Amino acid sequence: MDDVALATGGGGGVTDDVAVLGAGMHPWGKWGRGFVEYGTVAARAALADAGVDWRDITSVVGADTVRGGYPGYVAGATFAKALGWQGARVSSVYAACASGAQAIGTARAQLLAGLTDVVLVVGADAAPKGFFRPAGGERPDDPDWLRFRVLGATNPTYFGLYARRRMAVHGETLEDFAQVKVKNAALGALNPHARYRRAVTAGEVAASAVVADPLRLLDICATSDGAAALVLSTLEFARRHGASTPVRIRAVATVTPTYPNTALDLPDIATDSATAVPPAEHTFRESVARAAYEEAGIAPHDLSVAEVYDLSTALELQWYEDLGLCGAGEGAKLLREGTTAPGGRIPVNTSGGLASFGEAVPAQAIAQVCELTWQLRGTTGARQIDGARVGITANQGLFGHGSSVVVVR
Amino acid sequence: MSRTRTPVVPRWFAGEGEAFRLLGTRCTACGAVFFPREDVLCRNPGCQSTGLSEVPLSPRGRVWSYTDGRYRPPAPYVSDPELPWRPYTLIAVELAAERMVVLGQGAPGVTVADLEVGMEVEVVPGVLSEDAETTWTTWHWRPVGVAA
Ligand SMILES: [Zn+2]
């Protein structure tokens, strides 16, 4: 798609656009308070940014916070109550790390279906200390419980396996991985919403403790408190509201894998077998990006910026390839050439990424869209990418949840 | 006091010594293999047969990747908090006949320094943990040619 087609708006992909009227965040950190407080701070920031009164919101979608063995805090209603009941319709979604994208997808579907014209989307988390862990009790029918019980396989276990595989197959090095952290930390230092706001050297990454060989502490994202919110509306509502050229969401891909899934994804103990059915042409992560591109009617070369889920440094390199920014095995080369840094062809994780935030699960995919919104508005100050017009987020939630959002202006 | 030997998950593996095998299931209609086992419905979307029979997996495969756990994992992994943490190795193994990758802990004493991607490994019986009444058994991967 060319710039002219983008500028005409709405008609590039298979659906209409929805407007991002407002974006807001509660800073990431370890604040020791409750997720409801973080969520309402983010919600109020997004409402203020949109210039929309809370009482005029007709739908609330919450990305659920999981504690105590189930999507325990049914987020939509919890936030609606905290902000003051005003009768809006409510939805709550859970899809692990992809919860935020599903919340955005739910809001968008309601807007495009004409069920509502302005929606508040909120995700917030108060993170546990240390490793993420499954809910308690004996639950041998839950793959997430089994991988801890039988193998002691934490999330970093999988990040370590992927990193070692990339080293063996593509010849990547620990130095390559460390350079991802160096890039993202430099950007996070410029972001007031980030938890870690200082530059990091490759030497510091190398000197940090090994968590899951070959990955060090500074290769792996922490778990954080934080919240992000968006006010989304129909283009008609935005126009009436005086926003004639808002940032717009053009695609939300929430696809599942295709059998046989030959990637060893969290929380699985084994991949599918490819004996009965040959693997699909594209891996699951590739298919997530492809679905987003197809729905938006764009190609990788149309992108100005991307926010990808750097749960580990090595995983960011994997996303470059899955997004089609480069060929298989070329992720480290792209990084070394500066293509994904500010000033490069496609800067990645201008927010500082998970490396600078730490993951606040139900908020993170929404935070990715906040960053793209601000980049496309040109309001990110020192980390601004000049002329950003098209952005993509990419993420994958536990148990087979694809998550990718395309934002345009 | 003697402990009862109990698999950490029932029917995922069986056999002693050389005859030890991981147990999956195979669809009687399309031949798809599953581990962990599917006993109700074939997950091939073009099949969905309910005929699934138990099948032992290949005892040998090649290392797809490996890592270790340098920090004590949370429950439900069982470890004695009184004892210093001893890292274990985790190995993802590609089984050629089944065209799948199966994760498992490395046998005791196998460290990441002993491993390489592509190396041949074999499945061996192992012990996951012990409590007052029970020895919880599991499977381990061990490089071929290394003594028990
Ligand atoms: Zn079948």
Coordinates of C-alpha atoms in Angstrom, one line a residue, chain B:
Chain B
M1 CA 10.6 -46.8 55.7
S2 CA 10.2 -47.8 52.1
R3 CA 8.6 -45.4 49.7
T4 CA 6.1 -46.3 46.9
R5 CA 7.4 -45.5 43.4
T6 CA 4.7 -43.5 41.7
P7 CA 4.9 -41.7 38.3
V8 CA 4.5 -37.9 38.7
V9 CA 1.9 -38.2 35.9
P10 CA 0.1 -41.5 35.4
R11 CA 0.5 -43.2 32.0
W12 CA 3.0 -40.8 30.5
F13 CA 5.8 -43.4 30.7
A14 CA 6.4 -47.0 31.6
G15 CA 9.0 -49.7 31.7
E16 CA 12.3 -50.4 33.5
G17 CA 15.9 -49.8 32.5
E18 CA 16.4 -50.3 28.7
A19 CA 12.7 -50.9 28.2
F20 CA 11.7 -47.5 29.6
R21 CA 9.6 -45.4 27.2
L22 CA 7.5 -42.3 27.0
L23 CA 4.0 -43.2 26.2
G24 CA 1.9 -41.2 23.8
T25 CA -1.2 -42.0 21.8
R26 CA -1.7 -42.5 18.1
C27 CA -4.9 -41.8 16.2
T28 CA -6.2 -45.0 14.6
A29 CA -7.8 -43.0 11.7
C30 CA -5.1 -40.5 10.6
G31 CA -2.0 -41.7 12.5
A32 CA -1.3 -38.4 14.3
V33 CA 0.8 -38.9 17.4
F34 CA 0.2 -37.1 20.7
F35 CA 2.4 -36.4 23.7
P36 CA 1.2 -35.6 26.3
R37 CA -1.4 -38.2 25.3
E38 CA -4.8 -37.4 24.0
D39 CA -7.3 -40.1 25.0
V40 CA -10.6 -38.6 23.9
L41 CA -10.4 -36.7 20.6
C42 CA -7.8 -36.6 17.8
R43 CA -6.6 -32.9 17.5
N44 CA -6.0 -33.1 13.7
P45 CA -8.7 -30.6 12.6
G46 CA -9.4 -32.7 9.5
C47 CA -9.9 -35.9 11.5
Q48 CA -11.4 -35.6 15.0
S49 CA -11.6 -39.4 15.3
T50 CA -12.2 -40.7 18.8
G51 CA -10.0 -43.8 18.2
L52 CA -6.7 -43.3 20.0
S53 CA -4.3 -46.1 21.0
E54 CA -1.3 -46.0 23.3
V55 CA 2.1 -45.9 21.6
P56 CA 5.6 -45.8 23.0
L57 CA 7.7 -42.9 21.7
S58 CA 11.1 -43.3 20.1
P59 CA 13.7 -43.8 22.9
R60 CA 16.3 -41.7 21.2
G61 CA 16.3 -38.2 19.6
R62 CA 18.5 -35.2 19.0
V63 CA 18.9 -32.1 21.1
W64 CA 16.8 -29.3 19.6
S65 CA 17.8 -26.9 22.4
Y66 CA 18.7 -26.9 26.1
T67 CA 18.9 -24.6 29.1
D68 CA 19.0 -24.8 32.9
G69 CA 17.2 -23.4 35.9
R70 CA 19.7 -21.4 38.0
Y71 CA 17.0 -20.3 40.5
R72 CA 14.6 -22.4 42.5
P73 CA 11.3 -22.6 40.6
P74 CA 8.0 -21.9 42.4
A75 CA 5.5 -24.6 43.5
P76 CA 4.1 -26.9 42.4
Y77 CA 7.8 -27.9 41.6
V78 CA 8.9 -29.7 44.7
S79 CA 12.2 -28.8 46.3
D80 CA 13.5 -28.6 49.9
P81 CA 13.9 -24.9 50.8
E82 CA 16.3 -26.0 53.5
L83 CA 18.9 -27.3 51.0
P84 CA 20.9 -25.1 48.7
W85 CA 19.5 -24.9 45.2
R86 CA 21.1 -27.2 42.7
P87 CA 20.4 -26.2 39.1
Y88 CA 18.9 -28.8 36.8
T89 CA 19.2 -29.0 33.0
L90 CA 16.2 -28.9 30.7
I91 CA 16.6 -30.5 27.2
A92 CA 14.2 -30.2 24.3
V93 CA 14.6 -33.3 22.1
E94 CA 13.5 -33.7 18.5
L95 CA 12.2 -37.2 17.8
A96 CA 12.6 -38.0 14.1
A97 CA 9.9 -40.6 13.7
E98 CA 7.3 -38.7 15.5
R99 CA 8.4 -35.3 14.0
M100 CA 8.0 -33.5 17.3
V101 CA 10.0 -31.9 20.1
V102 CA 9.6 -33.2 23.7
L103 CA 11.0 -31.4 26.8
G104 CA 12.5 -33.1 29.8
Q105 CA 15.0 -32.7 32.5
G106 CA 18.5 -33.8 31.9
A107 CA 19.7 -36.9 33.9
P108 CA 21.4 -36.0 37.2
G109 CA 24.9 -34.7 36.5
V110 CA 24.2 -33.6 33.0
T111 CA 25.0 -29.9 32.7
V112 CA 24.7 -27.4 29.8
A113 CA 28.4 -27.7 29.3
D114 CA 27.9 -31.4 28.3
L115 CA 25.3 -30.6 25.6
E116 CA 25.2 -29.4 22.1
V117 CA 22.3 -28.8 19.7
G118 CA 22.0 -31.9 17.4
M119 CA 23.6 -34.3 20.0
E120 CA 22.0 -37.7 20.3
V121 CA 20.2 -38.4 23.6
E122 CA 18.1 -41.2 25.1
V123 CA 15.2 -41.3 27.5
V124 CA 15.9 -42.9 30.9
P125 CA 13.9 -43.4 34.1
G126 CA 14.5 -40.8 36.7
V127 CA 13.4 -39.5 40.1
L128 CA 11.7 -36.1 40.4
S129 CA 11.4 -35.9 44.1
E130 CA 10.8 -37.9 47.3
D131 CA 8.6 -37.4 50.3
A132 CA 7.8 -39.5 53.3
E133 CA 5.7 -42.1 51.5
T134 CA 6.5 -41.6 47.8
T135 CA 9.3 -41.6 45.3
W136 CA 7.9 -39.5 42.4
T137 CA 9.3 -40.9 39.2
T138 CA 9.8 -39.1 35.8
W139 CA 11.7 -39.3 32.6
H140 CA 15.1 -37.8 32.0
W141 CA 17.1 -37.2 28.8
R142 CA 20.8 -38.4 28.8
P143 CA 23.4 -38.1 26.1
V144 CA 23.9 -41.5 24.4
G145 CA 27.0 -43.3 25.6
V146 CA 27.1 -41.7 29.0
A147 CA 26.9 -44.2 31.9
A148 CA 24.1 -43.9 34.4

